[in-house]
């Protein structure tokens, strides 16, 4: 029945990949209709340089989006741990926030994401000391600096959280309440009442209690997410990620998505769609570079190397991420590496780009119709120029391979069986 199971998973993946690719590509297409029209007009008027500079402007703006995310809550609730796990770092890694010891954080501490340094998680000082006043606290931590707040609480719901939540809301900012350490609650309950133990009921009770307490403070529709910082793939982390995706303005939701840890197939598929939606811009920018000796394709190799590295890193195909994942699931890292077919981040070089482009020539020329339908706006334009077409095809093929590798690695980590063959 192992084979049947493998087949089923393959089918599900193939199906969801297609469906969500088309839906999410639209969702993450980070360009306004006005920008598109300008590019189109420039292309139709033969003003190639104008079109490229518009695309570059849009692409760079996307790359430079800055996001400051505040992590707050009472002392010991797991703020620093959360700041580490969401950045895919272990507590002892370089750049990790200090955790566990007695109260350490007295001033907001910035922790940039290792792959996306424009996304910074701010570890704020703990709340709830006897002279804590939400107003003073928010002034002290310079609340206007943050895009939104994640309030972390554990154990019994404390009023200070509701007061802080209301103060944040009154200042026109968004907050999300994350109830951490639910693993401890479940464990305790299991120990005390094993026979009556019902995980779903306990989680529901915790959620309802948080909602009740926040509503009592005048917050009508509080959003609660139950978490265990050591197992983000369990409980509500995925819902938190999806809520951020829907509530953040476009562009920013893409940035947050790419910075998220690769804990589910769903996140991997969305990341792939987000990257895919940008390939036409990369192809246009790269192909406006000069001719490269020994290569029939005009391209800017630096842009392409960066793009390939970004794919690898965002999908966790670099040594650090793989080591982390292997440790988390108690597997030798070699076992995870064994299912990877494409190069790792550190293996991306100019020579590799040449090789991939050369390999792409045949495929790109054969599949013109596919590309025309796939690339918005400049589809027919691109189809006429082989450099664009080949670059597009190369990036798309590489992205597909990296995304498949990431799926295989994740499945290998969480399951014993090799599913994707
Ligand atoms: N069981 C369990 N323990 C956790 C979880 N998150 C954090 N911890 C532990 O809780 C302790 C406190 O975590 P920290 O991340 O240091 O808490 P903090 O909110 O940053 O604390 P302060 O900086 O003092 O305000 C550490 O021993 C963590 O390992 C969780 O989800 N489950
Ligand atoms: Mg801390």
Coordinates of C-alpha atoms and ligand atoms in Angstrom, one line a residue:
X1 CA 0.0 0.0 0.0
X2 CA 3.1 2.2 0.1
X3 CA 3.0 2.6 -3.6
X4 CA -0.6 3.5 -3.7
X5 CA 0.0 6.1 -1.0
X6 CA 2.9 7.5 -3.0
X7 CA 0.7 7.7 -6.1
X8 CA -2.0 9.5 -4.2
X9 CA 0.3 12.1 -2.8
X10 CA 1.8 12.6 -6.2
X11 CA -1.7 13.2 -7.6
X12 CA -2.7 15.6 -4.9
X13 CA 0.5 17.5 -5.3
X14 CA 0.2 17.7 -9.1
X15 CA -3.4 18.9 -8.7
X16 CA -2.9 21.4 -6.0
X17 CA 0.2 22.7 -7.7
X18 CA -1.7 23.6 -10.9
X19 CA -4.7 25.1 -9.2
X20 CA -2.9 27.2 -6.6
X21 CA -0.3 28.3 -9.1
X22 CA -2.9 30.0 -11.2
X23 CA -4.8 31.5 -8.3
X24 CA -1.8 32.6 -6.3
X25 CA 0.1 34.0 -9.2
X26 CA -2.6 36.6 -9.5
X27 CA -2.7 37.1 -5.8
X28 CA 1.0 37.9 -5.7
X29 CA 1.4 39.8 -8.9
X30 CA 2.9 42.9 -7.5
X31 CA 2.3 45.4 -10.2
X32 CA -0.5 48.0 -10.6
X33 CA -2.6 48.2 -13.7
X34 CA -1.2 51.7 -14.3
X35 CA 2.4 50.3 -14.2
X36 CA 1.4 47.6 -16.6
X37 CA -0.1 50.0 -19.0
X38 CA 3.0 52.2 -19.0
X39 CA 5.2 49.2 -19.7
X40 CA 2.9 48.0 -22.5
X41 CA 2.8 51.5 -24.1
X42 CA 6.5 51.8 -23.9
X43 CA 7.0 48.4 -25.6
X44 CA 4.4 49.1 -28.3
X45 CA 6.0 52.4 -29.0
X46 CA 9.4 50.7 -29.4
X47 CA 10.8 52.5 -26.3
X48 CA 12.6 49.5 -25.0
X49 CA 14.8 51.4 -22.5
X50 CA 11.7 53.0 -20.9
X51 CA 10.0 49.7 -20.5
X52 CA 13.0 48.2 -18.9
X53 CA 13.5 51.1 -16.5
X54 CA 9.8 50.9 -15.5
X55 CA 10.2 47.2 -14.8
X56 CA 13.3 47.8 -12.9
X57 CA 11.7 50.5 -10.8
X58 CA 8.8 48.1 -9.9
X59 CA 11.2 45.2 -9.2
X60 CA 13.5 47.2 -7.0
X61 CA 10.6 48.8 -5.0
X62 CA 9.4 45.2 -4.3
X63 CA 12.9 44.2 -3.2
X64 CA 13.2 47.2 -0.9
X65 CA 10.0 46.9 1.0
X66 CA 10.7 47.3 4.7
X67 CA 8.6 45.6 7.3
X68 CA 8.9 46.1 11.1
X69 CA 7.0 43.5 13.1
X70 CA 6.6 43.9 16.8
X71 CA 6.6 40.9 19.1
X72 CA 5.3 41.8 22.5
X73 CA 3.6 40.2 25.6
X74 CA 4.4 39.3 29.2
X75 CA 7.8 38.3 30.3
X76 CA 8.6 34.7 29.7
X77 CA 5.8 34.1 27.2
X78 CA 8.2 33.0 24.5
X79 CA 8.8 36.2 22.6
X80 CA 12.5 35.7 22.0
X81 CA 11.9 32.1 21.1
X82 CA 9.2 33.1 18.6
X83 CA 11.6 35.7 17.1
X84 CA 14.1 32.9 16.5
X85 CA 11.8 30.1 15.2
X86 CA 10.0 32.4 12.8
X87 CA 13.4 33.3 11.3
X88 CA 14.3 29.6 11.2
X89 CA 17.1 30.0 13.8
X90 CA 17.9 27.9 16.7
X91 CA 18.4 29.6 20.1
X92 CA 22.2 29.1 19.9
X93 CA 22.6 30.3 16.3
X94 CA 24.5 33.5 15.5
X95 CA 22.0 36.4 15.4
X96 CA 19.5 34.5 17.6
X97 CA 17.6 36.4 20.4
X98 CA 18.6 35.4 23.9
X99 CA 15.9 33.1 25.4
X100 CA 15.1 31.4 28.6
X101 CA 17.1 33.2 31.2
X102 CA 15.6 35.7 33.5
X103 CA 14.1 38.8 32.1
X104 CA 16.6 40.2 29.6
X105 CA 14.9 42.6 27.2
X106 CA 14.5 46.2 28.4
X107 CA 14.6 47.9 25.0
X108 CA 13.1 46.9 21.7
X109 CA 15.7 44.7 20.0
X110 CA 15.8 44.4 16.2
X111 CA 16.2 41.0 14.7
X112 CA 16.5 41.1 10.9
X113 CA 15.5 38.0 8.9
X114 CA 18.6 36.2 7.7
X115 CA 17.5 35.9 4.1
X116 CA 15.3 39.1 4.0
X117 CA 17.1 41.7 6.1
X118 CA 14.4 44.2 5.3
X119 CA 12.0 42.2 7.4
X120 CA 12.8 42.9 11.0
X121 CA 11.2 41.3 14.0
X122 CA 11.4 43.5 17.1
X123 CA 11.7 41.7 20.4
X124 CA 10.0 44.2 22.7
X125 CA 10.4 44.4 26.5
X126 CA 8.0 42.2 28.5
X127 CA 4.8 43.8 29.7
X128 CA 2.9 43.3 33.0
X129 CA 5.2 44.7 35.6
X130 CA 3.2 46.3 38.4
X131 CA 3.6 49.8 37.0
X132 CA 2.9 48.8 33.5
X133 CA 0.7 51.3 31.6
X134 CA -0.2 50.4 28.0
X135 CA 0.0 54.0 26.8
X136 CA 3.5 54.6 28.2
X137 CA 4.6 51.3 27.0
X138 CA 3.5 51.9 23.4
X139 CA 5.1 55.4 23.5
X140 CA 8.3 53.9 24.9
X141 CA 8.6 51.3 22.2
X142 CA 7.7 53.8 19.5
X143 CA 4.6 52.0 18.3
X144 CA 4.2 53.9 15.0
X145 CA 7.4 52.2 13.8
X146 CA 5.7 48.8 13.5
X147 CA 3.5 47.4 10.7
X148 CA 1.6 45.3 13.3
X149 CA 1.9 43.7 16.7
X150 CA 1.9 40.0 17.7
X151 CA 1.1 39.8 21.4
X152 CA 2.3 36.5 22.9
X153 CA 0.7 35.2 26.1
X154 CA 0.9 31.9 27.9
X155 CA -0.9 30.2 30.8
X156 CA -4.0 31.9 32.1
X157 CA -5.1 35.0 30.2
X158 CA -3.9 38.2 31.8
X159 CA -5.7 41.5 31.6
X160 CA -2.6 43.4 30.7
X161 CA -2.7 41.7 27.3
X162 CA -6.3 42.9 26.6
X163 CA -5.3 46.4 27.8
X164 CA -2.4 46.4 25.5
X165 CA -4.4 45.1 22.6
X166 CA -7.0 47.8 23.1
X167 CA -4.4 50.5 23.3
X168 CA -2.8 49.2 20.0
X169 CA -6.2 49.1 18.3
X170 CA -7.0 52.7 19.5
X171 CA -3.9 53.9 17.9
X172 CA -5.0 52.4 14.6
X173 CA -2.6 49.5 14.5
X174 CA -3.4 45.8 14.1
X175 CA -2.6 43.2 16.6
X176 CA -2.7 39.4 16.6
X177 CA -2.9 37.5 19.8
X178 CA -0.7 34.4 19.8
X179 CA -1.3 32.0 22.7
X180 CA 2.1 30.3 23.1
X181 CA 3.2 27.1 24.9
X182 CA -0.1 25.2 24.2
X183 CA 2.1 22.1 24.2
X184 CA 2.6 22.6 28.0
X185 CA -1.2 23.0 28.5
X186 CA -1.9 19.8 26.6
X187 CA 0.9 17.9 28.4
X188 CA -0.4 19.0 31.9
X189 CA -3.9 18.1 31.0
X190 CA -2.8 14.7 29.8
X191 CA -0.9 14.0 33.0
X192 CA -3.8 14.9 35.2
X193 CA -6.8 13.5 33.4
X194 CA -5.6 11.0 30.9
X195 CA -8.9 9.2 30.5
X196 CA -10.9 12.4 29.7
X197 CA -8.0 13.9 27.6
X198 CA -9.4 15.5 24.5
X199 CA -6.9 17.7 22.6
X200 CA -9.4 19.5 20.5
X201 CA -11.6 20.3 23.5
X202 CA -8.7 21.8 25.4
X203 CA -7.5 23.9 22.4
X204 CA -11.1 25.1 22.0
X205 CA -11.4 26.1 25.6
X206 CA -8.1 28.0 25.5
X207 CA -9.2 29.8 22.4
X208 CA -12.7 30.7 23.8
X209 CA -11.1 31.9 27.1
X210 CA -8.8 34.3 25.1
X211 CA -11.7 35.6 23.0
X212 CA -13.9 36.1 26.1
X213 CA -11.2 38.1 27.9
X214 CA -10.4 40.3 24.9
X215 CA -14.0 40.9 24.2
X216 CA -14.5 42.0 27.8
X217 CA -12.0 44.7 27.1
X218 CA -14.0 45.9 24.1
X219 CA -12.3 44.1 21.3
X220 CA -15.1 42.8 19.1
X221 CA -13.4 40.3 16.8
X222 CA -10.2 39.3 18.4
X223 CA -8.0 37.0 16.3
X224 CA -6.4 34.2 18.4
X225 CA -3.7 31.8 17.3
X226 CA -2.6 28.9 19.4
X227 CA 1.1 28.1 19.1
X228 CA 3.9 25.9 20.2
X229 CA 7.1 27.7 19.3
X230 CA 9.0 24.4 19.0
X231 CA 6.4 23.0 16.5
X232 CA 5.1 25.7 14.2
X233 CA 3.7 23.1 11.9
X234 CA 1.1 22.2 14.6
X235 CA -1.9 24.2 15.9
X236 CA -2.6 27.7 14.4
X237 CA 0.7 29.0 13.0
X238 CA -0.5 28.3 9.5
X239 CA -3.7 30.3 10.1
X240 CA -1.6 33.2 11.5
X241 CA 0.4 33.1 8.3
X242 CA -2.7 33.1 6.1
X243 CA -4.3 35.9 8.1
X244 CA -1.2 38.1 7.6
X245 CA -1.3 37.2 3.9
X246 CA -4.9 38.4 3.6
X247 CA -4.7 41.4 5.9
X248 CA -1.4 43.0 4.8
X249 CA -1.4 45.3 1.8
X250 CA -0.3 43.6 -1.4
X251 CA 3.5 43.7 -1.8
X252 CA 4.0 43.4 1.9
X253 CA 2.1 40.1 2.1
X254 CA 4.4 38.7 -0.5
X255 CA 7.5 39.9 1.5
X256 CA 6.1 38.3 4.7
X257 CA 5.3 35.1 2.9
X258 CA 8.8 34.7 1.5
X259 CA 10.3 35.2 4.9
X260 CA 8.1 32.5 6.5
X261 CA 9.6 29.2 7.7
X262 CA 8.9 26.3 5.3
X263 CA 6.7 24.3 7.6
X264 CA 4.0 23.1 5.1
X265 CA 3.5 22.1 1.5
X266 CA 1.0 24.9 1.3
X267 CA 3.6 27.6 2.2
X268 CA 6.1 26.1 -0.4
X269 CA 3.4 26.2 -3.1
X270 CA 2.6 29.8 -2.3
X271 CA 6.3 30.8 -2.3
X272 CA 6.7 29.2 -5.7
X273 CA 3.7 31.1 -7.0
X274 CA 5.0 34.4 -5.6
X275 CA 8.4 33.9 -7.3
X276 CA 6.8 32.7 -10.5
X277 CA 4.8 35.9 -10.8
X278 CA 8.1 37.9 -10.9
X279 CA 10.0 35.8 -13.5
X280 CA 8.8 37.9 -16.5
X281 CA 10.4 41.0 -14.8
X282 CA 13.6 39.2 -14.1
X283 CA 13.8 37.8 -17.6
X284 CA 13.1 41.3 -19.1
X285 CA 15.8 42.9 -16.8
X286 CA 18.4 40.3 -17.4
X287 CA 17.8 40.0 -21.1
X288 CA 18.4 43.8 -21.5
X289 CA 22.0 43.1 -20.4
X290 CA 24.6 42.8 -23.0
X291 CA 25.7 39.7 -25.0
X292 CA 27.9 37.2 -23.0
X293 CA 30.9 35.7 -24.8
X294 CA 30.3 32.1 -25.6
X295 CA 26.6 32.3 -25.0
X296 CA 23.9 32.9 -27.6
X297 CA 21.7 34.6 -25.0
X298 CA 22.1 38.2 -24.0
X299 CA 21.8 38.4 -20.2
X300 CA 22.8 40.0 -17.0
X301 CA 24.4 37.0 -15.1
X302 CA 24.5 38.8 -11.7
X303 CA 20.7 39.3 -11.7
X304 CA 20.2 35.7 -12.5
X305 CA 22.6 34.4 -9.9
X306 CA 20.9 36.5 -7.3
X307 CA 17.5 35.1 -8.3
X308 CA 18.6 31.5 -8.2
X309 CA 20.2 32.0 -4.8
X310 CA 17.0 33.7 -3.5
X311 CA 15.0 30.7 -4.6
X312 CA 17.3 28.3 -2.9
X313 CA 17.4 30.3 0.3
X314 CA 13.7 31.0 0.5
X315 CA 13.0 27.3 0.0
X316 CA 15.6 26.3 2.7
X317 CA 18.0 24.7 0.3
X318 CA 21.1 25.9 2.0
X319 CA 23.4 24.3 4.5
X320 CA 22.2 26.1 7.6
X321 CA 18.5 25.6 6.9
X322 CA 19.0 21.9 6.1
X323 CA 21.0 21.4 9.3
X324 CA 18.3 23.0 11.3
X325 CA 15.6 20.9 9.8
X326 CA 17.6 17.7 10.2
X327 CA 18.2 18.5 13.9
X328 CA 14.6 19.3 14.5
X329 CA 13.4 16.0 13.1
X330 CA 16.4 14.1 14.5
X331 CA 17.7 12.9 11.1
X332 CA 21.1 12.9 9.6
X333 CA 21.4 16.0 7.3
X334 CA 22.7 13.7 4.5
X335 CA 19.4 11.9 4.4
X336 CA 17.7 15.2 3.6
X337 CA 20.4 16.2 1.1
X338 CA 20.0 12.9 -0.7
X339 CA 16.6 13.8 -2.0
X340 CA 17.8 17.2 -3.4
X341 CA 18.3 17.2 -7.2
X342 CA 19.1 20.9 -7.9
X343 CA 22.2 22.8 -6.6
X344 CA 22.3 24.3 -3.1
X345 CA 22.5 28.1 -2.6
X346 CA 26.3 28.0 -2.2
X347 CA 26.7 26.2 -5.5
X348 CA 25.1 28.9 -7.6
X349 CA 27.8 30.4 -9.8
X350 CA 28.1 32.3 -13.1
X351 CA 29.2 29.0 -14.7
X352 CA 26.0 27.3 -13.5
X353 CA 23.9 30.1 -14.9
X354 CA 25.7 29.6 -18.3
X355 CA 25.0 25.9 -18.2
X356 CA 21.4 26.3 -17.3
X357 CA 20.8 28.9 -20.0
X358 CA 22.5 26.7 -22.5
X359 CA 20.3 23.8 -21.5
X360 CA 17.2 26.0 -21.6
X361 CA 17.7 26.9 -25.3
X362 CA 16.0 23.7 -26.7
X363 CA 13.1 23.7 -24.2
X364 CA 12.5 27.4 -24.6
X365 CA 12.3 27.3 -28.4
X366 CA 9.9 24.4 -28.4
X367 CA 7.4 25.8 -26.0
X368 CA 6.5 29.3 -27.4
X369 CA 2.8 29.0 -26.9
X370 CA 3.2 28.1 -23.2
X371 CA 5.3 31.2 -22.6
X372 CA 3.0 33.5 -24.5
X373 CA 0.1 32.5 -22.4
X374 CA 2.1 32.6 -19.2
X375 CA 3.7 36.0 -19.3
X376 CA 1.4 38.9 -18.7
X377 CA 1.7 42.0 -20.9
X378 CA 4.9 41.3 -22.6
X379 CA 4.0 37.8 -23.5
X380 CA 4.0 38.2 -27.3
X381 CA 6.9 40.7 -27.0
X382 CA 9.0 38.2 -25.1
X383 CA 8.1 35.4 -27.5
X384 CA 9.7 37.3 -30.3
X385 CA 13.0 37.6 -28.5
X386 CA 14.9 34.5 -27.8
X387 CA 17.0 35.9 -24.9
X388 CA 13.9 36.7 -22.9
X389 CA 12.3 33.5 -23.7
X390 CA 15.3 31.4 -22.8
X391 CA 15.9 33.3 -19.6
X392 CA 12.3 33.0 -18.6
X393 CA 12.3 29.3 -19.4
X394 CA 15.5 28.7 -17.4
X395 CA 14.2 30.6 -14.3
X396 CA 10.9 28.8 -14.5
X397 CA 12.5 25.4 -14.8
X398 CA 14.9 26.0 -12.0
X399 CA 12.2 27.4 -9.7
X400 CA 10.1 24.3 -10.4
X401 CA 13.0 22.0 -9.5
X402 CA 13.9 23.9 -6.4
X403 CA 10.2 23.9 -5.2
X404 CA 10.0 20.1 -5.9
X405 CA 13.2 19.6 -3.9
X406 CA 11.9 21.6 -1.0
X407 CA 8.7 19.5 -1.0
X408 CA 10.7 16.3 -1.1
X409 CA 13.0 17.5 1.8
X410 CA 10.0 18.5 3.9
X411 CA 8.2 15.2 3.3
X412 CA 11.5 13.3 4.0
X413 CA 11.9 15.2 7.2
X414 CA 8.4 14.6 8.5
X415 CA 7.9 11.1 7.1
X416 CA 10.0 8.0 6.9
X417 CA 8.9 7.1 3.4
X418 CA 10.1 8.6 0.2
X419 CA 7.0 9.9 -1.5
X420 CA 8.0 11.7 -4.6
X421 CA 10.4 9.1 -5.8
Ligands
LIG1 N1 6.9 24.4 26.2 C1 7.2 25.6 25.6 N2 8.1 26.3 26.0 C2 8.4 27.5 25.4 C3 7.7 27.9 24.2 N3 8.1 29.1 23.9 C4 9.1 29.4 24.7 N4 9.3 28.5 25.6 C5 10.3 28.5 26.7 O1 9.9 29.5 27.6 C6 11.0 30.1 28.2 C7 10.9 31.6 28.0 O2 11.1 31.9 26.6 P1 11.6 33.3 26.0 O3 11.5 33.2 24.6 O4 12.9 33.6 26.6 O5 10.5 34.3 26.6 P2 10.5 35.9 26.5 O6 9.1 36.2 26.3 O7 11.4 36.4 25.5 O8 10.9 36.4 27.9 P3 11.5 37.8 28.4 O9 12.6 38.2 27.4 O10 12.0 37.6 29.8 O11 10.4 38.8 28.4 C8 12.2 29.5 27.6 O12 12.7 28.5 28.5 C9 11.7 28.8 26.3 O13 12.4 27.7 25.9 C10 6.6 27.0 23.8 O14 5.9 27.3 22.8 N5 6.4 25.9 24.5
LIG2 MG1 13.1 37.7 25.6

